[in-house]
Short mmCIF file of N, CA and C in Angstrom, two decimals:
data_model
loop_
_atom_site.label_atom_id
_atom_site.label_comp_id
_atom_site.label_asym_id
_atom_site.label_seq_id
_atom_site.Cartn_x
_atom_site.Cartn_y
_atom_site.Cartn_z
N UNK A 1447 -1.36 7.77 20.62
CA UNK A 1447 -0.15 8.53 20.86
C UNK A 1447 0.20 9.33 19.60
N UNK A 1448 0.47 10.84 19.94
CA UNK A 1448 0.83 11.53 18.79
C UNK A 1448 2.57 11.22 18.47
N UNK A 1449 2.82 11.11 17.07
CA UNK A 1449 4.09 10.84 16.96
C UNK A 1449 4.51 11.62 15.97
N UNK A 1450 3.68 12.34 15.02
CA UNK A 1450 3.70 13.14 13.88
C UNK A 1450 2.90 14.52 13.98
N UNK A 1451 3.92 15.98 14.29
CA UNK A 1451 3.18 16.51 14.45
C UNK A 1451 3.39 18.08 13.79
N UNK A 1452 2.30 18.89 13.13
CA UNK A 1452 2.43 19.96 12.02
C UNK A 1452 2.44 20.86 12.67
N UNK A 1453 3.01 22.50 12.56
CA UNK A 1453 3.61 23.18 13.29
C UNK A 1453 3.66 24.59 11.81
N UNK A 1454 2.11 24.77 11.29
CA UNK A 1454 2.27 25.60 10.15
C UNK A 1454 3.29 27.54 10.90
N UNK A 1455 3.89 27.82 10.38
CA UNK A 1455 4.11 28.91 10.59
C UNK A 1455 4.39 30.26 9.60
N UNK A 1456 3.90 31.21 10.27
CA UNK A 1456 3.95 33.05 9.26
C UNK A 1456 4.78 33.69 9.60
N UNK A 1457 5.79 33.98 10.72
CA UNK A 1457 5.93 34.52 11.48
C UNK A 1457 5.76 35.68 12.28
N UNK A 1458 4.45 35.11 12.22
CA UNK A 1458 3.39 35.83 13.73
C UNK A 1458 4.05 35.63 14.68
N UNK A 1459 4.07 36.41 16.05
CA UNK A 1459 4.05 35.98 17.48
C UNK A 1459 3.45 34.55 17.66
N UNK A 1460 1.76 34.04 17.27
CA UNK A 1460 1.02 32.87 17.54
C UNK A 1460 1.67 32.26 16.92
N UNK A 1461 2.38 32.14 15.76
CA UNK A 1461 3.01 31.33 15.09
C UNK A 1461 3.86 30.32 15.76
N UNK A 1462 5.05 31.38 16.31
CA UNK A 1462 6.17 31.57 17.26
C UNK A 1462 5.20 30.18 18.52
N UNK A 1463 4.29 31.08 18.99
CA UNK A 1463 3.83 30.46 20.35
C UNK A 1463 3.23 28.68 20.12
N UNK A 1464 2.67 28.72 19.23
CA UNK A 1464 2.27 27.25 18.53
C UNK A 1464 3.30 26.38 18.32
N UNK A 1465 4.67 26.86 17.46
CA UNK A 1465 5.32 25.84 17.67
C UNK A 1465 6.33 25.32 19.48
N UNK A 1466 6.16 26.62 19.56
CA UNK A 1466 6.66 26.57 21.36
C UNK A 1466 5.90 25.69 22.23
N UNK A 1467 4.52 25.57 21.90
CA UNK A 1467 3.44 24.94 22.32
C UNK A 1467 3.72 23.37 21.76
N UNK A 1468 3.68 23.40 20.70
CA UNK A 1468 4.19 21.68 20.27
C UNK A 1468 5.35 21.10 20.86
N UNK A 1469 5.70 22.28 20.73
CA UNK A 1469 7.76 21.13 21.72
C UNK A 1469 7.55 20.77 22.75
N UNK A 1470 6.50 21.87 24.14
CA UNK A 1470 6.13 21.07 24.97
C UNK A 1470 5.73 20.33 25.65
N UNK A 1471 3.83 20.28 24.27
CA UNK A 1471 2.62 19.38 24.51
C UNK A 1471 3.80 17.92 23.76
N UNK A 1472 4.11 17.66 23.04
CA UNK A 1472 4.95 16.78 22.31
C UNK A 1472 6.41 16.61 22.16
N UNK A 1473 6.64 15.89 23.65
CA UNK A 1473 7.90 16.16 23.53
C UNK A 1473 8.38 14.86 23.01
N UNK A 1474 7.75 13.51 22.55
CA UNK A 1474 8.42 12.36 22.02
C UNK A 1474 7.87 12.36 20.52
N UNK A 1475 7.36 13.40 19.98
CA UNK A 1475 6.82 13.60 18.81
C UNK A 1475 7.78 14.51 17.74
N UNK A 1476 8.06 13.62 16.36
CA UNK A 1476 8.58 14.54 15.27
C UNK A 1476 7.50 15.77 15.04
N UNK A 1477 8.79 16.57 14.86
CA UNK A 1477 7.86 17.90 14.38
C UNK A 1477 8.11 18.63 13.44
N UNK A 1478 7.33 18.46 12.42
CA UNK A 1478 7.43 19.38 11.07
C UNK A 1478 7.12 20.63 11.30
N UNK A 1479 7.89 21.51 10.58
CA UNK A 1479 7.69 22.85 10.84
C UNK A 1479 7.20 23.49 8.97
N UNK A 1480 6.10 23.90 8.63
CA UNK A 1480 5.90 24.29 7.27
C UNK A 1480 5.49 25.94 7.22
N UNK A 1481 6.31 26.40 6.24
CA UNK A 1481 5.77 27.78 5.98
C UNK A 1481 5.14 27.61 4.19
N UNK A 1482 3.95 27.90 4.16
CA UNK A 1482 3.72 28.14 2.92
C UNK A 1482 3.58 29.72 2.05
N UNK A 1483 4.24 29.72 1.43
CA UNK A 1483 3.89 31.03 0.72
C UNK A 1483 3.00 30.86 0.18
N UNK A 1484 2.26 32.45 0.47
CA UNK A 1484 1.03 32.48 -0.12
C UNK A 1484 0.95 33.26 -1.47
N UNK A 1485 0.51 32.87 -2.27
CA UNK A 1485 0.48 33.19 -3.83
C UNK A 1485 0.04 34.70 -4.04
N UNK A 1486 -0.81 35.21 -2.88
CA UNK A 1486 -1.35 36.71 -3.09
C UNK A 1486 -0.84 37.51 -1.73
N UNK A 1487 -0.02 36.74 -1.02
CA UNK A 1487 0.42 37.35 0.17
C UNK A 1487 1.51 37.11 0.28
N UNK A 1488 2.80 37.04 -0.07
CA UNK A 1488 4.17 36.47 0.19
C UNK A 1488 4.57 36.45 1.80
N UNK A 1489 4.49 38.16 2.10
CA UNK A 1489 4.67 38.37 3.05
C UNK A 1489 4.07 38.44 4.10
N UNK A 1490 2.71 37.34 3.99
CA UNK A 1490 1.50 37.19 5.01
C UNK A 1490 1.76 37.22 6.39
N UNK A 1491 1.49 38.08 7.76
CA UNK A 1491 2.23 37.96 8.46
C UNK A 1491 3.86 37.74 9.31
N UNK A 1492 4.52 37.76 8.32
CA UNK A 1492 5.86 37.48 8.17
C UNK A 1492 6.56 38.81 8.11
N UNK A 1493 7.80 39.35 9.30
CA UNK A 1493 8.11 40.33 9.13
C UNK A 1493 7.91 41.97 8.45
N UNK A 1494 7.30 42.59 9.65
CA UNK A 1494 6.47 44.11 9.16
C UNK A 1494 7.70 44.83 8.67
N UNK A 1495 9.09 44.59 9.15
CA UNK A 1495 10.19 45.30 8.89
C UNK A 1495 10.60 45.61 7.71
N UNK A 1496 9.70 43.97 6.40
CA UNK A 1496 10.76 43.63 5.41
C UNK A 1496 10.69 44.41 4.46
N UNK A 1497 11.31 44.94 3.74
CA UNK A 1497 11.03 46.03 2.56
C UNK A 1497 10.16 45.92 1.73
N UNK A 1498 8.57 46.61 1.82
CA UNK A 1498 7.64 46.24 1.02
C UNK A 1498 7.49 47.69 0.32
N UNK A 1499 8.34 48.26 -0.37
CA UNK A 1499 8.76 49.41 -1.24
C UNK A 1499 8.11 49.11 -2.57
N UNK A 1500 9.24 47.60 -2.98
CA UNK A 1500 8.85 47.27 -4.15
C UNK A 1500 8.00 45.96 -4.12
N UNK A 1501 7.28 45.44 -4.80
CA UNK A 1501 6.48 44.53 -4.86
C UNK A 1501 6.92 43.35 -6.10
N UNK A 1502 7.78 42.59 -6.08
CA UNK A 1502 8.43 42.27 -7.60
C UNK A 1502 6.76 41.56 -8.09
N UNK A 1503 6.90 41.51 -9.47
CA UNK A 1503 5.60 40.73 -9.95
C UNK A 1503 5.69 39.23 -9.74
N UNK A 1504 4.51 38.89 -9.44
CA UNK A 1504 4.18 37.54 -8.85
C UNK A 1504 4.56 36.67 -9.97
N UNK A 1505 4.97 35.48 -9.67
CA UNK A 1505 5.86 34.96 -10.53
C UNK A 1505 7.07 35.06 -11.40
N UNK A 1506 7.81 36.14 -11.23
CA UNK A 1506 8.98 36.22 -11.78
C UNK A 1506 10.25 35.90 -10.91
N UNK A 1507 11.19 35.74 -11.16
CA UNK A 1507 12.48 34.98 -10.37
C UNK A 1507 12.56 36.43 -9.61
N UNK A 1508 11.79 37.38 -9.33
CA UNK A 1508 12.48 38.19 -8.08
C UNK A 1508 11.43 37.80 -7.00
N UNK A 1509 10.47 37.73 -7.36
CA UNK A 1509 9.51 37.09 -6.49
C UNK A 1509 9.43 35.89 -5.93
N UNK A 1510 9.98 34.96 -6.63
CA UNK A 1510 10.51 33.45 -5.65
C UNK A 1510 11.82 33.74 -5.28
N UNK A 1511 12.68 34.38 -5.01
CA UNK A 1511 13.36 34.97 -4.36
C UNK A 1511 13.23 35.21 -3.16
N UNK A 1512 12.71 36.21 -3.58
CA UNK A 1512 12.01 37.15 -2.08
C UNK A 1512 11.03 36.23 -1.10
N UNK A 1513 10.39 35.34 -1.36
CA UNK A 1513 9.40 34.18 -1.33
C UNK A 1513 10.34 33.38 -0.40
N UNK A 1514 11.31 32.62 -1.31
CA UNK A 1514 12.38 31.90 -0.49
C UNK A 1514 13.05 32.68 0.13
N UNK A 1515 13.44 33.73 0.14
CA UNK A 1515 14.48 34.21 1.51
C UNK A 1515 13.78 34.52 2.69
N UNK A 1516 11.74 34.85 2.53
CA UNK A 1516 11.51 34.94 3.77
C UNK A 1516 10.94 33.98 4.31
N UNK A 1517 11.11 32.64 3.54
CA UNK A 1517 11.11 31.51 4.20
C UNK A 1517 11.86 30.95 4.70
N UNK A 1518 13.06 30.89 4.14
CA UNK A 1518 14.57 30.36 4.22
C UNK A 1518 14.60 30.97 6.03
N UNK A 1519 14.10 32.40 6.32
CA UNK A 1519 14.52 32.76 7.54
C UNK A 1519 13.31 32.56 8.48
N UNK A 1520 12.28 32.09 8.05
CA UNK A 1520 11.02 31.77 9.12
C UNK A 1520 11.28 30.73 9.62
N UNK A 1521 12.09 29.40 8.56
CA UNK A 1521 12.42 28.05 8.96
C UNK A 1521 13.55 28.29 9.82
N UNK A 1522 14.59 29.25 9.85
CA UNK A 1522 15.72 29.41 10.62
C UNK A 1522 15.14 29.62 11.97
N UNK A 1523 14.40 30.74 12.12
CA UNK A 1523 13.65 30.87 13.64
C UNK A 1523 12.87 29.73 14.09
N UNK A 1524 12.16 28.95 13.08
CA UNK A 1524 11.66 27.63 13.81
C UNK A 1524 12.77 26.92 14.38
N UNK A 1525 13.85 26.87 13.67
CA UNK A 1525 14.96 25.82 13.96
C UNK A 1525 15.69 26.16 15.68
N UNK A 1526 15.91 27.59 15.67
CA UNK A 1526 16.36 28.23 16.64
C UNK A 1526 15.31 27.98 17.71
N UNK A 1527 14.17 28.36 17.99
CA UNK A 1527 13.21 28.21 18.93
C UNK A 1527 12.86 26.79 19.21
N UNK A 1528 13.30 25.46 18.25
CA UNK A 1528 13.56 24.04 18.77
C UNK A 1528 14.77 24.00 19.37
N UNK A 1529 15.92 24.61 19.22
CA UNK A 1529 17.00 24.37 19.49
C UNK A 1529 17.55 24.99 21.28
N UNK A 1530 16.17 26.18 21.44
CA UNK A 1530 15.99 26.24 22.49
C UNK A 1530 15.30 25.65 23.53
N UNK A 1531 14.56 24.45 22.95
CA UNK A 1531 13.97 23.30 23.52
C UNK A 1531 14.71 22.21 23.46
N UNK A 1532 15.74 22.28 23.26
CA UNK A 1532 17.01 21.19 22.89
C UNK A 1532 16.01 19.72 21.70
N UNK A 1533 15.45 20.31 21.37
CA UNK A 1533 14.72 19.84 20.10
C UNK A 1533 15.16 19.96 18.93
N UNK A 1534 14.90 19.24 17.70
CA UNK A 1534 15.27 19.82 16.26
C UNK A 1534 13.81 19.53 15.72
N UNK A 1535 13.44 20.31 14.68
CA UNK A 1535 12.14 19.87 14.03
C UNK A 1535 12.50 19.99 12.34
N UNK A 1536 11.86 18.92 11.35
CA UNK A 1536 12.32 19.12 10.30
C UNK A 1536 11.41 20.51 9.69
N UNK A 1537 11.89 20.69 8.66
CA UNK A 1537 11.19 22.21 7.93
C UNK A 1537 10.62 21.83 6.76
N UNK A 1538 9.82 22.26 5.81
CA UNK A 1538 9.11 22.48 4.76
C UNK A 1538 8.95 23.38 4.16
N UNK A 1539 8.98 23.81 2.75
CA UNK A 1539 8.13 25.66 2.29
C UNK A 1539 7.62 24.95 1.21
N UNK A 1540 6.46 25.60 1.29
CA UNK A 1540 5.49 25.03 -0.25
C UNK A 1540 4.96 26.20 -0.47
N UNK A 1541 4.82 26.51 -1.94
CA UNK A 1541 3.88 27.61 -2.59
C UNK A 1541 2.72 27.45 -2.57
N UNK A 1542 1.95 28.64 -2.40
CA UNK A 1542 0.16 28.09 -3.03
C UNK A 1542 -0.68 28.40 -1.40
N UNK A 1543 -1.67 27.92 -1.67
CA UNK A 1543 -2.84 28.80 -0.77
C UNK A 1543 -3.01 27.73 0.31
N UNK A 1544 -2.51 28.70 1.74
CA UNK A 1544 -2.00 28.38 2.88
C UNK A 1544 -3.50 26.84 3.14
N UNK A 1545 -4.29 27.05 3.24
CA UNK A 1545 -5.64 26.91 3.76
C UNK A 1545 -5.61 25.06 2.89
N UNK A 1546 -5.24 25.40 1.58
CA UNK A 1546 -5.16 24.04 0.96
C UNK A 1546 -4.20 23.09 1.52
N UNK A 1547 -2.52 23.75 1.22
CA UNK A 1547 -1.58 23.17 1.34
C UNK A 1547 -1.57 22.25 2.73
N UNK A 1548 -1.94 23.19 3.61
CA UNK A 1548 -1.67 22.88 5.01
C UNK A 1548 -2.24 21.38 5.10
N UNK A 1549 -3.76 21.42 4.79
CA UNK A 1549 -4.61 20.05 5.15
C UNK A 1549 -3.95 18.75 4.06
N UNK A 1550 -3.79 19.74 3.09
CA UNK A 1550 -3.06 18.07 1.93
C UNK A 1550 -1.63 17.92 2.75
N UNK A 1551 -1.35 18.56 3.10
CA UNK A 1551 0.18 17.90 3.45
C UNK A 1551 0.14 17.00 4.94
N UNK A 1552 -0.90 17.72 5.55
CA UNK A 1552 -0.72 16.80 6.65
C UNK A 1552 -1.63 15.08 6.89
N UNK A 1553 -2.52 15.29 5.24
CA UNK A 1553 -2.93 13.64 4.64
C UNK A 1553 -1.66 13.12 4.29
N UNK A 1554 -0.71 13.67 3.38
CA UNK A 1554 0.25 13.12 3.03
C UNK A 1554 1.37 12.71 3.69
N UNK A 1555 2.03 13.72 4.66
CA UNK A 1555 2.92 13.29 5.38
C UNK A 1555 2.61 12.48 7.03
N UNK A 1556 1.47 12.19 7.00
CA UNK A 1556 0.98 11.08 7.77
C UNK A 1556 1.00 11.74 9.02
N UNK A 1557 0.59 12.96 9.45
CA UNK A 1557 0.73 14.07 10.42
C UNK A 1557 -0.60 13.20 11.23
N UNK A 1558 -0.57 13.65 12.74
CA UNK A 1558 -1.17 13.45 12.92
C UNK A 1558 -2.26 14.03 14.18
N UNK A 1559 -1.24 15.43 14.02
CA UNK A 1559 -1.79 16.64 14.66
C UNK A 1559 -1.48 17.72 14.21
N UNK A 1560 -2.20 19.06 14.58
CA UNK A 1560 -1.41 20.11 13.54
C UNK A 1560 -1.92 21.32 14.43
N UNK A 1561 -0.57 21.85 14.99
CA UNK A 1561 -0.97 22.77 15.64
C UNK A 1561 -0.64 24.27 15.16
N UNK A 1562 -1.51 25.41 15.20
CA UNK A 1562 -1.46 26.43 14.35
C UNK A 1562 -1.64 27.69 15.22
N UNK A 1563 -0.99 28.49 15.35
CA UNK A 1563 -1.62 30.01 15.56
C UNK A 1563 -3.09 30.25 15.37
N UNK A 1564 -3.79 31.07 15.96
CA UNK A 1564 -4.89 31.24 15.78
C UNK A 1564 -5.31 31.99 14.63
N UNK A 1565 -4.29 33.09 14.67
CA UNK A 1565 -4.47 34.38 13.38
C UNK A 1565 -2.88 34.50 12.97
N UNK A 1566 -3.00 35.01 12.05
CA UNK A 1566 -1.20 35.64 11.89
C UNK A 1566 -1.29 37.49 12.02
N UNK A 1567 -2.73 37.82 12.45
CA UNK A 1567 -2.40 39.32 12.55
C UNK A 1567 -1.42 39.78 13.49
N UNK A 1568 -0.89 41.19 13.21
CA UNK A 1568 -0.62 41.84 14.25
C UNK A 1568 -1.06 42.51 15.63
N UNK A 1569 -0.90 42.71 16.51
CA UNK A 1569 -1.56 42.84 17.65
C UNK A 1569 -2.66 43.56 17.84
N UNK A 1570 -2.53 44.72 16.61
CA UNK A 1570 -3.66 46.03 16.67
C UNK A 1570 -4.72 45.10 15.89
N UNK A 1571 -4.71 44.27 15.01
CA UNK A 1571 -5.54 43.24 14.78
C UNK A 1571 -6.12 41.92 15.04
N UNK A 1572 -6.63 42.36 16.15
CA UNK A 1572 -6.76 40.96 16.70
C UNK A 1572 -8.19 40.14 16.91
N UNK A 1573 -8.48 39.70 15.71
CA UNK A 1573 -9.31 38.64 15.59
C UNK A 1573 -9.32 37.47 16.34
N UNK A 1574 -10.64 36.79 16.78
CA UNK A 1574 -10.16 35.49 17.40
C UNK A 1574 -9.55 34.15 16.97
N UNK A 1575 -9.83 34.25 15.69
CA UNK A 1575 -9.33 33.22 15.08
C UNK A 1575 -9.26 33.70 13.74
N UNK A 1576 -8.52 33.58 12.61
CA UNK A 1576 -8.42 33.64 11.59
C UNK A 1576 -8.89 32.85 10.08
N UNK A 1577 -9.10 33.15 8.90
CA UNK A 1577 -9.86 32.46 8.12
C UNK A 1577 -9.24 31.08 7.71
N UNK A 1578 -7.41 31.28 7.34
CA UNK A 1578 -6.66 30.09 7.97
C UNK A 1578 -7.06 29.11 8.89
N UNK A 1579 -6.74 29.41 10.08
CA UNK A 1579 -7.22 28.75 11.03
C UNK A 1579 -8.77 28.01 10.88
N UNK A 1580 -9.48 29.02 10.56
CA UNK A 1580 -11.02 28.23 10.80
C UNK A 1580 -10.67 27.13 9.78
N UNK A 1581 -10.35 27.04 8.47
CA UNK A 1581 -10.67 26.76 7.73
C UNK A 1581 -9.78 24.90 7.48
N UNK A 1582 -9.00 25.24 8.14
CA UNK A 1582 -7.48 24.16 8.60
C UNK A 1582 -8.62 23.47 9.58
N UNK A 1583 -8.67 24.18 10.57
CA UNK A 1583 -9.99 23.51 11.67
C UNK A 1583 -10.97 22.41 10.88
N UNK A 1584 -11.36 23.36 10.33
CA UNK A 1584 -12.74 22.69 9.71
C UNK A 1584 -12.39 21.03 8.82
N UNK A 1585 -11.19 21.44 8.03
CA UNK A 1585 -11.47 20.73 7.08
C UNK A 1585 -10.12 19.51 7.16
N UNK A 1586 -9.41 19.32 8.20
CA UNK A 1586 -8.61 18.90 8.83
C UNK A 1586 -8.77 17.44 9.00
N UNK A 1587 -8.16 16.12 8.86
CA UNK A 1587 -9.09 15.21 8.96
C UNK A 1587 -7.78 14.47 10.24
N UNK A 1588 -7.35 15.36 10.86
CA UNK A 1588 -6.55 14.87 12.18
C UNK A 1588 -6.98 16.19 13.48
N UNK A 1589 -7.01 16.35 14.37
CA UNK A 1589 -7.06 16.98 15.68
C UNK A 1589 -6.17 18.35 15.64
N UNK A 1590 -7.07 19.38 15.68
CA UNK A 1590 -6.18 20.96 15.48
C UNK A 1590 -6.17 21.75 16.64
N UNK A 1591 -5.20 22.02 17.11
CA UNK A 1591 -5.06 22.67 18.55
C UNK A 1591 -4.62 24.35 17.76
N UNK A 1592 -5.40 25.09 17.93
CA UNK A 1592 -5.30 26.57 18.12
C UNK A 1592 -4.67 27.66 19.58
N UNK A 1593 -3.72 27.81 18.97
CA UNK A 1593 -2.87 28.79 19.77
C UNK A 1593 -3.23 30.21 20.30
N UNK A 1594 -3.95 30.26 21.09
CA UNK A 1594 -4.17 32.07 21.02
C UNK A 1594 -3.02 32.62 21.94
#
């Protein structure tokens, strides 16, 4: 029985659809919701709208800023899209490279499924699966359900 279950999100559409997909495949299951920022991508899939004018330099307090506020609001839409499942899911943001974080956290927090978007592209890009994804797949040491 799954009782612990990971719910990485970019906010992609698949993103969106994966955790929509967990509330229903798991409905007696906690569900973590994690966005990791990515160290060379902040804004990896995550809102095309957001002002990418300026680029603050990586690592300076405008850049974990910007880092946390478009996490602060990826975890808000997770929260909202449980809340439309009359669900709550807890949240996470960790820095650092999506592909690592994802698999250590879900050894650590005793996860015991982890369901992911396939890609975080946009629609005109649409790969079947993404290097994320494969790579979460691969090296995963619990059961990975891919969202297309």
């Amino acid at each position: 029985m799954t009782k612990n279950v990971l719910v990485p999100v970019d906010g992609s559409p698949l993103s969106h659809e994966a955790l929509r997909h967990a509330l229903r495949e798991f409905p007696d299951a906690s569900i973590t919701v994690l966005h990791v920022v990515d160290l060379f991508e902040p804004s990896y899939g995550a809102y095309p709208d957001f002002d990418t004018s300026y680029e603050p330099l990586m690592g300076s307090e405008e850049w974990y800023e910007r880092a946390e506020e478009i996490s602060e609001r990826l975890l808000e839409e997770a929260s909202e899209i449980a809340a439309d499942h009359d669900r709550e899911v807890d949240t996470a943001s960790e820095i650092g490279d999506p592909k690592r974080i994802i698999v250590d956290f879900a050894d650590e927090e005793d996860i015991d499924q982890i369901v992911l978007g396939a890609h975080g592209r946009t629609e005109g890009e649409r790969p079947v699966y993404g290097s994320i994804a494969e790579i979460v797949a691969r090296r995963a040491s619990v059961p990975v359900t891919l969202v297309r």
